[in-house]
mmCIF file of C-alpha atoms and ligand atoms in Angstrom:
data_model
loop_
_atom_site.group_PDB
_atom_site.id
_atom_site.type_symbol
_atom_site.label_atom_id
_atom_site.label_comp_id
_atom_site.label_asym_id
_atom_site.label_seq_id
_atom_site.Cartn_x
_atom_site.Cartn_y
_atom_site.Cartn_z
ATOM 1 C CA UNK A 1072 2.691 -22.212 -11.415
ATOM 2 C CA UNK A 1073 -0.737 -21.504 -10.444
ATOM 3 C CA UNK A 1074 -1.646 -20.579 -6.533
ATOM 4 C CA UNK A 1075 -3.556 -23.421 -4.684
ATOM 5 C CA UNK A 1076 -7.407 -23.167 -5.025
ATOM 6 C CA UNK A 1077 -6.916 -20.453 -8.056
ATOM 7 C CA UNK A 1078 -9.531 -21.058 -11.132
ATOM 8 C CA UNK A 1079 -7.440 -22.651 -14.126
ATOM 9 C CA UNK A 1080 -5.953 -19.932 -16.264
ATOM 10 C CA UNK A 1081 -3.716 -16.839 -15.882
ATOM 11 C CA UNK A 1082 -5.583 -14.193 -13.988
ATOM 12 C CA UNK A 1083 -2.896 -11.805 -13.648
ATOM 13 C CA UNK A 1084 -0.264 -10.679 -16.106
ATOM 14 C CA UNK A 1085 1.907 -8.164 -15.160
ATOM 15 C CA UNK A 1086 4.344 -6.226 -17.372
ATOM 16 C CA UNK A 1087 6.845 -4.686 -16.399
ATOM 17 C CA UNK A 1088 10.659 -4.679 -15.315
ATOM 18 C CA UNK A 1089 12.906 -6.819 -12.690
ATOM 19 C CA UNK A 1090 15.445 -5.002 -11.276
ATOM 20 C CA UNK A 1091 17.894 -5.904 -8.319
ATOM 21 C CA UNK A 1092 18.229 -3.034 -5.705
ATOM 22 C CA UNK A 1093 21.101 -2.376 -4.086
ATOM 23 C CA UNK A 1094 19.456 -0.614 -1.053
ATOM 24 C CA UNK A 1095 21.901 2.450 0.816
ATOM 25 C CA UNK A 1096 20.020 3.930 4.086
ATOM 26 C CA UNK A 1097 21.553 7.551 4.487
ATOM 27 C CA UNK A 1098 21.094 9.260 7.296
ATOM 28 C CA UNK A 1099 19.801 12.488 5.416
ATOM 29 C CA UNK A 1100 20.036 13.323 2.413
ATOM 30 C CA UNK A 1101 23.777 14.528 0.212
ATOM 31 C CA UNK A 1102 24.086 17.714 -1.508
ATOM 32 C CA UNK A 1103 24.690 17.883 -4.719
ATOM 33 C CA UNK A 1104 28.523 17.230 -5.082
ATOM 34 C CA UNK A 1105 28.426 15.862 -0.897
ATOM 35 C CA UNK A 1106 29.535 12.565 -0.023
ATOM 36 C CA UNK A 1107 27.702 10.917 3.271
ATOM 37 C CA UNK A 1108 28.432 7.695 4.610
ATOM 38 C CA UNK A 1109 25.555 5.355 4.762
ATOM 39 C CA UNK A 1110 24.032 3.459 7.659
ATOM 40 C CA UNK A 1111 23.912 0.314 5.887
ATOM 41 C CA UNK A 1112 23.454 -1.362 2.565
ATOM 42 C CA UNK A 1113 21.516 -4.208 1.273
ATOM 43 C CA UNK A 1114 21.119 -5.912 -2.182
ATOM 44 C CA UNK A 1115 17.223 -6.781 -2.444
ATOM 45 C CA UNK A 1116 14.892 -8.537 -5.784
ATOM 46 C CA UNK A 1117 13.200 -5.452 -6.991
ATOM 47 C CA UNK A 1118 11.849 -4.000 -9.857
ATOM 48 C CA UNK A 1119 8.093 -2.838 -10.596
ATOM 49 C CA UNK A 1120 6.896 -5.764 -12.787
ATOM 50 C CA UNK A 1121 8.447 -8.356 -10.425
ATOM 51 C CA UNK A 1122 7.092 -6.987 -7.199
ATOM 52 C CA UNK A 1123 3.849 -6.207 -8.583
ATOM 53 C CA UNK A 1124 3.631 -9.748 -9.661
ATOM 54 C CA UNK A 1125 4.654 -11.013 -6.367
ATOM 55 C CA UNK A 1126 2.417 -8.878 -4.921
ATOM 56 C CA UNK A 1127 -0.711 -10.335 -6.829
ATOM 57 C CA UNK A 1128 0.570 -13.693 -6.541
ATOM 58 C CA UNK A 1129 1.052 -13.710 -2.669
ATOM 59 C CA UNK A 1130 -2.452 -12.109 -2.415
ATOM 60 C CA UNK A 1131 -4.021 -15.575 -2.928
ATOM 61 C CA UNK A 1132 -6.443 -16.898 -5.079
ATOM 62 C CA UNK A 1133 -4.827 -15.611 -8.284
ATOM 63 C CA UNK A 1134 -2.469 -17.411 -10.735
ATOM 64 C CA UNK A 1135 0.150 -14.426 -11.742
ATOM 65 C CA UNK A 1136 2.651 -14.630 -14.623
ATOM 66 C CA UNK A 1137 5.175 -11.687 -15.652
ATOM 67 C CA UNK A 1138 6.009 -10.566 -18.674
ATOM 68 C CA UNK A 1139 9.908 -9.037 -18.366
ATOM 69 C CA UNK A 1140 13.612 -9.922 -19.848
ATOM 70 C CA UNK A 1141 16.854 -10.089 -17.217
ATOM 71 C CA UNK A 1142 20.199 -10.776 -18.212
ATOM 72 C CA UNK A 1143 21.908 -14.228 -18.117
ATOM 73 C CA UNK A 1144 23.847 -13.375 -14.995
ATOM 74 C CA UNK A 1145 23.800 -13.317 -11.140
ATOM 75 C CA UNK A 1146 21.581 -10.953 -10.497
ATOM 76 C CA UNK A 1147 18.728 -12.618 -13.067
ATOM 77 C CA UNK A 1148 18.945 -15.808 -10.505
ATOM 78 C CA UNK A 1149 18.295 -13.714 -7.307
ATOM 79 C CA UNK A 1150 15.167 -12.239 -9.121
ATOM 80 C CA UNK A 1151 14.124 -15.824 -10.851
ATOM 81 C CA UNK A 1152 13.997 -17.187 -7.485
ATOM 82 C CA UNK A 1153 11.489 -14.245 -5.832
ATOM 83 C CA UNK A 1154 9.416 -14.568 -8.176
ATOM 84 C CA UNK A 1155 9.238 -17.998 -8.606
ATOM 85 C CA UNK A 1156 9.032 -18.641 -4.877
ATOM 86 C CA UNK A 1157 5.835 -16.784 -5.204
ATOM 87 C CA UNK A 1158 4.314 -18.937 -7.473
ATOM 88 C CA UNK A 1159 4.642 -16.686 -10.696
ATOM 89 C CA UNK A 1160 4.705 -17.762 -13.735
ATOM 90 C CA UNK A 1161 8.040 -16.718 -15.730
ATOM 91 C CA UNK A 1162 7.614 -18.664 -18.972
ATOM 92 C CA UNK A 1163 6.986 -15.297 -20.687
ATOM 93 C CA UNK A 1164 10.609 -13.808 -19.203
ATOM 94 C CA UNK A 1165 13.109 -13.852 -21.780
ATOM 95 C CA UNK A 1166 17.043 -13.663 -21.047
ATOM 96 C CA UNK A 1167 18.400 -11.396 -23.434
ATOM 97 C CA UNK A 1168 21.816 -10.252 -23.992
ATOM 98 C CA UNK A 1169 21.850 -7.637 -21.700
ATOM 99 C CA UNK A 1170 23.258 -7.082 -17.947
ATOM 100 C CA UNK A 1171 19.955 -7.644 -15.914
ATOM 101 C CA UNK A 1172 18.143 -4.182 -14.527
ATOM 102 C CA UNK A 1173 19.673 -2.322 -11.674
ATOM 103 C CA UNK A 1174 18.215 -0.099 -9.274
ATOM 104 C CA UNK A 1175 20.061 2.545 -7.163
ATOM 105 C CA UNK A 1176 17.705 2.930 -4.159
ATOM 106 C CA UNK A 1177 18.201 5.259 -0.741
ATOM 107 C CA UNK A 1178 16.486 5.375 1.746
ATOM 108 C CA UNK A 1179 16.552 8.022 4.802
ATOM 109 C CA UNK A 1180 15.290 7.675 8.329
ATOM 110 C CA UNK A 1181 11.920 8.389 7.909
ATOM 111 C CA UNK A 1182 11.546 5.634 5.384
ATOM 112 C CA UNK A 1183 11.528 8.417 1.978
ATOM 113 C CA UNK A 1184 13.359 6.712 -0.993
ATOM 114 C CA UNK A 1185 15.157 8.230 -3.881
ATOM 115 C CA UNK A 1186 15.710 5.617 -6.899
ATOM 116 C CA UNK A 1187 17.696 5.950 -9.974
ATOM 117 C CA UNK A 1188 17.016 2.960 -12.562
ATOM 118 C CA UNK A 1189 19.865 1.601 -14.733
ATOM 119 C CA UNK A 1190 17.391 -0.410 -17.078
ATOM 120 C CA UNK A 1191 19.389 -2.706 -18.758
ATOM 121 C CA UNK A 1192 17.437 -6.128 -20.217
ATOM 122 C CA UNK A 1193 13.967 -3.899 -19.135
ATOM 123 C CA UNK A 1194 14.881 -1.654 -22.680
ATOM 124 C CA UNK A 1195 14.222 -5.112 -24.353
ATOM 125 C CA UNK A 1196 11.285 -6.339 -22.644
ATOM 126 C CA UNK A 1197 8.835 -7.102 -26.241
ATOM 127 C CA UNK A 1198 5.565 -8.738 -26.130
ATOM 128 C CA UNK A 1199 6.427 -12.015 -27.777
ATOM 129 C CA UNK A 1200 3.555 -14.992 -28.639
ATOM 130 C CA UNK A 1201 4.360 -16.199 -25.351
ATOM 131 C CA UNK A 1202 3.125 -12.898 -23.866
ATOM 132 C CA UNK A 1203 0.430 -12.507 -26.480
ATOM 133 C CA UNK A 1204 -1.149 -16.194 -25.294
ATOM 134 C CA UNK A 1205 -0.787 -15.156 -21.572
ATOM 135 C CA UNK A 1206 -2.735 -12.167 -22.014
ATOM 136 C CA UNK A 1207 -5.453 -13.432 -23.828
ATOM 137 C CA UNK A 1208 -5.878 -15.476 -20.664
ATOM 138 C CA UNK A 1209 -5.866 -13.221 -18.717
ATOM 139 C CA UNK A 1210 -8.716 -11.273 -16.685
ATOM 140 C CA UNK A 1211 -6.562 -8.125 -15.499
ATOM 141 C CA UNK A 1212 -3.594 -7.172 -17.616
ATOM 142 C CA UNK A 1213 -0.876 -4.688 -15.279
ATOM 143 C CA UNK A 1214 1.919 -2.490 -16.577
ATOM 144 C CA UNK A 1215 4.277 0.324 -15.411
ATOM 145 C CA UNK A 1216 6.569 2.304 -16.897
ATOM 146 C CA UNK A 1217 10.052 0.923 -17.019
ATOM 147 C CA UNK A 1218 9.878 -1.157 -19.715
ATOM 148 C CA UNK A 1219 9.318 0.293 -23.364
ATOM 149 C CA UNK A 1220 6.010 2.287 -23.642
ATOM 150 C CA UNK A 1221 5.473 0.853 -27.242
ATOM 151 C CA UNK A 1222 5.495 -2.830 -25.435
ATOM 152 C CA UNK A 1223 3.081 -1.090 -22.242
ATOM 153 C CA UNK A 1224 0.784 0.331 -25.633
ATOM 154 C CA UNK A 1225 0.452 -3.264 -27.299
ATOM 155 C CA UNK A 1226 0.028 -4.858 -24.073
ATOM 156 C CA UNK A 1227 -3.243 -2.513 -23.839
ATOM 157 C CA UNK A 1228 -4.248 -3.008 -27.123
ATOM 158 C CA UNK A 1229 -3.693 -6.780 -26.463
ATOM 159 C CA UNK A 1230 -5.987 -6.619 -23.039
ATOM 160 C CA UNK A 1231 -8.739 -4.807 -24.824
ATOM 161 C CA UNK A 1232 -9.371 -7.284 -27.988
ATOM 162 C CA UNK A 1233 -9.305 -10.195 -25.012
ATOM 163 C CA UNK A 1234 -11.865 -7.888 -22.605
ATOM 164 C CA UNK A 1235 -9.335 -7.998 -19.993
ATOM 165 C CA UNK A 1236 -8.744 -5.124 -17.673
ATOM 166 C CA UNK A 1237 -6.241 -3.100 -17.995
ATOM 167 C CA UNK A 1238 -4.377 -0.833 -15.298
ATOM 168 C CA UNK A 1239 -2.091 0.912 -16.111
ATOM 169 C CA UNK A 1240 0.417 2.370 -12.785
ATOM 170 C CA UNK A 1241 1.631 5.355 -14.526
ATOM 171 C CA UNK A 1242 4.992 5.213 -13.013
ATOM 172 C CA UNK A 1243 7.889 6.902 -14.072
ATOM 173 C CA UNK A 1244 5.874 9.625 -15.173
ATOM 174 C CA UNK A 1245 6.402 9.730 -18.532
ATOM 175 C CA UNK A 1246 4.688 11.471 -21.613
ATOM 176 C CA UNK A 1247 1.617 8.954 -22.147
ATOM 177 C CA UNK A 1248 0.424 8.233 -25.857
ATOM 178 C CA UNK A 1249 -3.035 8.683 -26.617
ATOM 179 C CA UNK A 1250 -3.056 5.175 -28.171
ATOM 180 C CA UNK A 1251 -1.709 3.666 -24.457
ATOM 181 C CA UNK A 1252 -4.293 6.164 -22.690
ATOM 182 C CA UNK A 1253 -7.287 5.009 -24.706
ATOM 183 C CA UNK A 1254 -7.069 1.438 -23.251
ATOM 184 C CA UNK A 1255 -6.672 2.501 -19.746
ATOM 185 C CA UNK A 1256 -9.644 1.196 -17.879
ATOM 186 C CA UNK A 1257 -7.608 2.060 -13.886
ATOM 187 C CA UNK A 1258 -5.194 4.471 -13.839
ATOM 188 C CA UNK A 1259 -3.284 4.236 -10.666
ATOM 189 C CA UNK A 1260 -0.857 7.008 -9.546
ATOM 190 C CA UNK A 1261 1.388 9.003 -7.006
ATOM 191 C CA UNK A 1262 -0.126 12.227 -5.949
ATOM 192 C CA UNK A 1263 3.333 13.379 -7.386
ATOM 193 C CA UNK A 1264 2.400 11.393 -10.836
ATOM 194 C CA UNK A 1265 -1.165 12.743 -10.724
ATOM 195 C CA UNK A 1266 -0.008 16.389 -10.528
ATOM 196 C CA UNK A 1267 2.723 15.683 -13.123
ATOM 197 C CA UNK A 1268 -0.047 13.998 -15.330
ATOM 198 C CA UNK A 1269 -2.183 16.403 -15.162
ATOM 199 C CA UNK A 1270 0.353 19.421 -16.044
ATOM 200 C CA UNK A 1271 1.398 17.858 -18.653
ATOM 201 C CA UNK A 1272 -2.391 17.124 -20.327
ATOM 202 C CA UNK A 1273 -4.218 20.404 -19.041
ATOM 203 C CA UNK A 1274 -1.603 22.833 -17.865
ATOM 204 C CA UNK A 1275 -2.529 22.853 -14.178
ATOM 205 C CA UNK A 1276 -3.509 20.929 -11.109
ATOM 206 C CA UNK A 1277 -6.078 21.591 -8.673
ATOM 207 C CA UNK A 1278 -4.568 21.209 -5.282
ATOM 208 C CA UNK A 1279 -7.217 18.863 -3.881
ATOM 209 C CA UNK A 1280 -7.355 15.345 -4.230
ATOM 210 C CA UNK A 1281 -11.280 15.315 -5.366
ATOM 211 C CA UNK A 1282 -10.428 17.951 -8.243
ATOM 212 C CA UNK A 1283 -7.020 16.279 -9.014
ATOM 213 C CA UNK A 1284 -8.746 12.980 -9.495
ATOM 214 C CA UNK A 1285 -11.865 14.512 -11.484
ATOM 215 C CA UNK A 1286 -9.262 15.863 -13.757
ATOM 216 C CA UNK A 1287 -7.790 12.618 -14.508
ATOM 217 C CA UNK A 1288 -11.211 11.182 -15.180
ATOM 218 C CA UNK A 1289 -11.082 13.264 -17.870
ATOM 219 C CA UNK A 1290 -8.418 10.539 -19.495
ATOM 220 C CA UNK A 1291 -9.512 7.335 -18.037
ATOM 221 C CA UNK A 1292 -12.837 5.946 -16.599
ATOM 222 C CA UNK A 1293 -11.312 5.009 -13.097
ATOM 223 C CA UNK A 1294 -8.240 6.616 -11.126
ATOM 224 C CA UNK A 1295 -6.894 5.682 -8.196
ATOM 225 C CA UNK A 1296 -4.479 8.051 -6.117
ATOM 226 C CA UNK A 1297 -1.781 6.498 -3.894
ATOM 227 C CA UNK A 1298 -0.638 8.664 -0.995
ATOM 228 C CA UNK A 1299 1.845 6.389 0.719
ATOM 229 C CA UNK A 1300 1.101 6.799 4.721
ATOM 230 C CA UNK A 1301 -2.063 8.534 4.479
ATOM 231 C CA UNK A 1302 -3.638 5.730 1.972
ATOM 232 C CA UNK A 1303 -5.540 6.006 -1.765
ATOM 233 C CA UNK A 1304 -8.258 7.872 -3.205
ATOM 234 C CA UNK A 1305 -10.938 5.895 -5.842
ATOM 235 C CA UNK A 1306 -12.400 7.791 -8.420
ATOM 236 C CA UNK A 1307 -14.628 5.582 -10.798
ATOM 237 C CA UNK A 1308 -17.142 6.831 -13.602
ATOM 238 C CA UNK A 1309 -20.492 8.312 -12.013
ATOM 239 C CA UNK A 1310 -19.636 7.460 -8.276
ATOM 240 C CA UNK A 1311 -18.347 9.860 -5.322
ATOM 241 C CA UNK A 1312 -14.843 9.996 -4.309
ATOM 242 C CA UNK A 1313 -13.900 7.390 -1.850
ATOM 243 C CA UNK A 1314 -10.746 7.985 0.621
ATOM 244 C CA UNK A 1315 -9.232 5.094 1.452
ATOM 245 C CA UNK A 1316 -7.213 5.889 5.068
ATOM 246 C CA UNK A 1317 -4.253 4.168 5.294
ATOM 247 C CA UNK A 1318 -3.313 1.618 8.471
ATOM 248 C CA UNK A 1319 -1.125 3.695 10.914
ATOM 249 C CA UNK A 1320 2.304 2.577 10.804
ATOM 250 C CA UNK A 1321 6.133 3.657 11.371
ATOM 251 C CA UNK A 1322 6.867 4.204 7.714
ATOM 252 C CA UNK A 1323 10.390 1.897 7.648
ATOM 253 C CA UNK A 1324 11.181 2.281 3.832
ATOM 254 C CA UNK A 1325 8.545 3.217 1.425
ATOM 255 C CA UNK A 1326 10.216 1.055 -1.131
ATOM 256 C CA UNK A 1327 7.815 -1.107 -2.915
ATOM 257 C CA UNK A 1328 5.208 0.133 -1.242
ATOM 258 C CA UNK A 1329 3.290 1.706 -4.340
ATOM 259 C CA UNK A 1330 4.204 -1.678 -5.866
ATOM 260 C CA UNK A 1331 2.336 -3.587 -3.289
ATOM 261 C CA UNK A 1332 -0.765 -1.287 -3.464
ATOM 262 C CA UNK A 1333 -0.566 -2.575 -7.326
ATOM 263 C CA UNK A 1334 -0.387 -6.018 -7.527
ATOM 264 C CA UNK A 1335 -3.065 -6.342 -4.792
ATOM 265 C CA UNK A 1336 -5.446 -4.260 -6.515
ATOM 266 C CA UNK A 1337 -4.869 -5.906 -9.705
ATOM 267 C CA UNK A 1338 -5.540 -9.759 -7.607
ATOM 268 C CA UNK A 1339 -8.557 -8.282 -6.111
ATOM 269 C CA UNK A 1340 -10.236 -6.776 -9.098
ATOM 270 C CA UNK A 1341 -8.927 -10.481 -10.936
ATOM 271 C CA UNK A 1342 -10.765 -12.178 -8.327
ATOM 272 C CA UNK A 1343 -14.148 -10.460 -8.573
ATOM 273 C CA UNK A 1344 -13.526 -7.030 -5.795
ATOM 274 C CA UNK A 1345 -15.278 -4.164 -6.617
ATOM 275 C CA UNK A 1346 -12.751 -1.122 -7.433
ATOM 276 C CA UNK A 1347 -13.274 0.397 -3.800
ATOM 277 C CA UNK A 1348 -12.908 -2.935 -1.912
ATOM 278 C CA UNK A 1349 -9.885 -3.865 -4.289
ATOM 279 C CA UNK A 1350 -8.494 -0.199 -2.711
ATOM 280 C CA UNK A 1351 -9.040 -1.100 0.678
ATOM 281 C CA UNK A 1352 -7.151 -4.633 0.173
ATOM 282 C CA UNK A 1353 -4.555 -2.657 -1.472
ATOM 283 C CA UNK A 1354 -4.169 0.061 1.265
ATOM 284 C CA UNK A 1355 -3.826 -2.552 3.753
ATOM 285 C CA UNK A 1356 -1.139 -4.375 2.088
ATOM 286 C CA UNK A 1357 0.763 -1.262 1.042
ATOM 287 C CA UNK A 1358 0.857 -0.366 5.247
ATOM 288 C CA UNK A 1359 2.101 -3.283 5.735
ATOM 289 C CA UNK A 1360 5.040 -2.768 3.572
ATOM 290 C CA UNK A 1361 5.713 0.539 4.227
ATOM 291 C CA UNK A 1362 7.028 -1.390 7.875
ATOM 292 C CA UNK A 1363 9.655 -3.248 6.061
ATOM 293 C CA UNK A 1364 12.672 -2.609 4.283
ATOM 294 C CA UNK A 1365 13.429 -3.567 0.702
ATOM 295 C CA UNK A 1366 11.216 -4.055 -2.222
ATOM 296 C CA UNK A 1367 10.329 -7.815 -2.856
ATOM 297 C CA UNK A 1368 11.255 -9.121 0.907
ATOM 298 C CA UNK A 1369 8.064 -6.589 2.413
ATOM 299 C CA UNK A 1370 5.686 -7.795 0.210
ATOM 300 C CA UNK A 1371 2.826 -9.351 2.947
ATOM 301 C CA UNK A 1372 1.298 -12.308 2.169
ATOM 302 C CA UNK A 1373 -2.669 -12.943 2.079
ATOM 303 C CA UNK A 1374 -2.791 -14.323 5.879
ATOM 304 C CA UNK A 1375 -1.037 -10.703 6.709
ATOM 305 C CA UNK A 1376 -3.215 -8.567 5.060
ATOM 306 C CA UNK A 1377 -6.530 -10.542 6.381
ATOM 307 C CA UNK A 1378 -5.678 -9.714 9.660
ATOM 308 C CA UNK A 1379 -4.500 -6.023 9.026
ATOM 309 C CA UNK A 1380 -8.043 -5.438 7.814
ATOM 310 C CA UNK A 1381 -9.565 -6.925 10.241
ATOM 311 C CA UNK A 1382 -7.977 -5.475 13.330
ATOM 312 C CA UNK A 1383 -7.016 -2.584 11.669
ATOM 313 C CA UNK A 1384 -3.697 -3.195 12.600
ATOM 314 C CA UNK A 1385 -0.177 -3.648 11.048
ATOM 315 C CA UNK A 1386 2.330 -6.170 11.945
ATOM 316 C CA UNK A 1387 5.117 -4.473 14.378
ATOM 317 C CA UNK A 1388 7.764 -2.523 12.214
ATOM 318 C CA UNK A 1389 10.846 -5.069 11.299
HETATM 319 O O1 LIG B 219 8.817 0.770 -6.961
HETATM 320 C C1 LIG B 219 10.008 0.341 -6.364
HETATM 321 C C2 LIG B 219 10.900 -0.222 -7.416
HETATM 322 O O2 LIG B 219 11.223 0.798 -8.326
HETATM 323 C C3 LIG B 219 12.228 -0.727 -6.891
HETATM 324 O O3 LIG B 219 12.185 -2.095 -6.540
HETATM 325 C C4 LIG B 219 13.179 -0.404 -8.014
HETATM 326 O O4 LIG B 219 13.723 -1.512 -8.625
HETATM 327 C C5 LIG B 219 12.404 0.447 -9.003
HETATM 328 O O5 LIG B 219 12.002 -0.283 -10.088
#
């Protein structure tokens, strides 16, 4: 389903995974072989491809569709309903004969997550002529990594015969192909990811974000940097380094977060943004969600993160 006042045609495709979290705050963190009692716990719509489509979709302006597989089960309802309710488009989702993805997320005080990802009906996710036709409508094609890299590869190779963008959130780090890497036109990552990435390409990592990000450039045209409460850094082809701050906030649960910061960049550069205003969209967003718990259910919608750029201010911490 498209969003109201969005130009015919998919705009966004994301793909990726759908995962339902079941969400444990711990009030710090267990040893190895220590049991803790948690705080609370909370079953949440998760997964990377589903929020960042949610993400893109509630950004406005945008029509969004996912590419992903769930399970015929309970948990493939919860997520059909998120992402539906946000006006994605699921035709593209198959049901496979698999338990639907699971995510294992905690979460301690000051908001830091740990996740552990059962993938389930993610292993399957295939680009089928469903997904073939969505992409070649689309104008910005959006993947992560918890879905098969050979299906994140074609995707890319999919996006570039169409002209479409591609950005690629290289998250899990894994070991990237050179035939996924070549298609890459934004490569966004963790400061974590981005030192990983680079140690595995060159052997080393400058300590710096300028350096870090020049190094990547070396793989991909653009790269973008996420640094949760402290905001992004934009590196594009023959332009300086831009920091993007982030908006202060309480940091409730960092989960989805990143996720946020993707599918808002993706809807902005869909919609016409330049890379750097895209960012600052993006960082907005991502502050905003960093003040909620759960994946899907912090998400902000457009109307939020108009007025978080504009005041500079995030909604009070739920
Ligand atoms: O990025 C956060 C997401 O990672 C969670 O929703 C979880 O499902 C894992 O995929």
């Amino acid at each position: 389903m498209a969003q109201e006042g969005a130009p015919d045609g998919v705009q966004v495709v994301v793909v990726g995974s759908a995962n339902v979290d079941l969400e444990v705050q711990v009030p710090r963190w267990p040893d190895p072989g220590e049991s803790v009692i948690a705080v609370a716990a909370e079953k949440f719509p998760g997964g990377k491809g589903a929020n960042q489509a949610v993400a893109a979709s509630r950004a406005g302006g945008v029509s969004t569709a996912l590419i992903s597989a769930w399970g015929a089960d309970a948990d493939s309802a919860l997520l059909e309903s998120f992402v539906r309710e946000a006006g994605v488009d699921t035709s593209a989702v198959q049901t496979v004969d698999c338990p639907t993805g699971t995510a294992l997320v905690m979460v301690d005080p000051l908001g830091t997550n740990v996740v552990t990802v059962v993938p389930g009906a993610n292993a399957r996710v295939a680009l089928d002529d469903a997904g073939r036709k969505l992409i070649a409508q689309a104008h910005v094609v959006l993947a992560q990594l918890e879905v098969p890299v050979e299906t994140v590869t074609e995707a890319a190779k999919a996006a570039k015969e169409t002209e479409a963008v591609f950005v690629l959130n290289a998250a899990p780090t894994i070991d990237l192909p050179a035939e996924l890497l070549e298609n890459v036109d934004v490569l966004i990552v963790s400061r974590h990811g981005a030192h990983e990435l680079a140690k595995q390409r060159f052997g080393m990592y400058p300590s710096d974000d300028g350096p870090l990000i020049s190094v990547l450039q070396r793989l991909v045209p653009s790269v973008v940097m996420t640094k949760g409460w402290k905001g992004s850094v934009v590196g594009q082809e023959g332009q300086e380094i831009e920091f993007v701050p982030a908006l202060p906030v309480e940091s409730v649960d960092h989960t989805g977060a990143g996720d946020t910061f993707n599918g808002v960049l993706a809807a902005g550069l869909a919609g016409g943004a330049s890379l750097g205003d895209a960012a600052r969209a993006a960082t907005a967003a991502a502050s905003i969600s960093l003040n909620r718990p759960g994946a899907g259910p912090s998400i902000p919608l457009a109307s939020e993160v108009a007025v978080a750029l504009e005041t500079g201010q995030v909604p009070p911490a739920v």
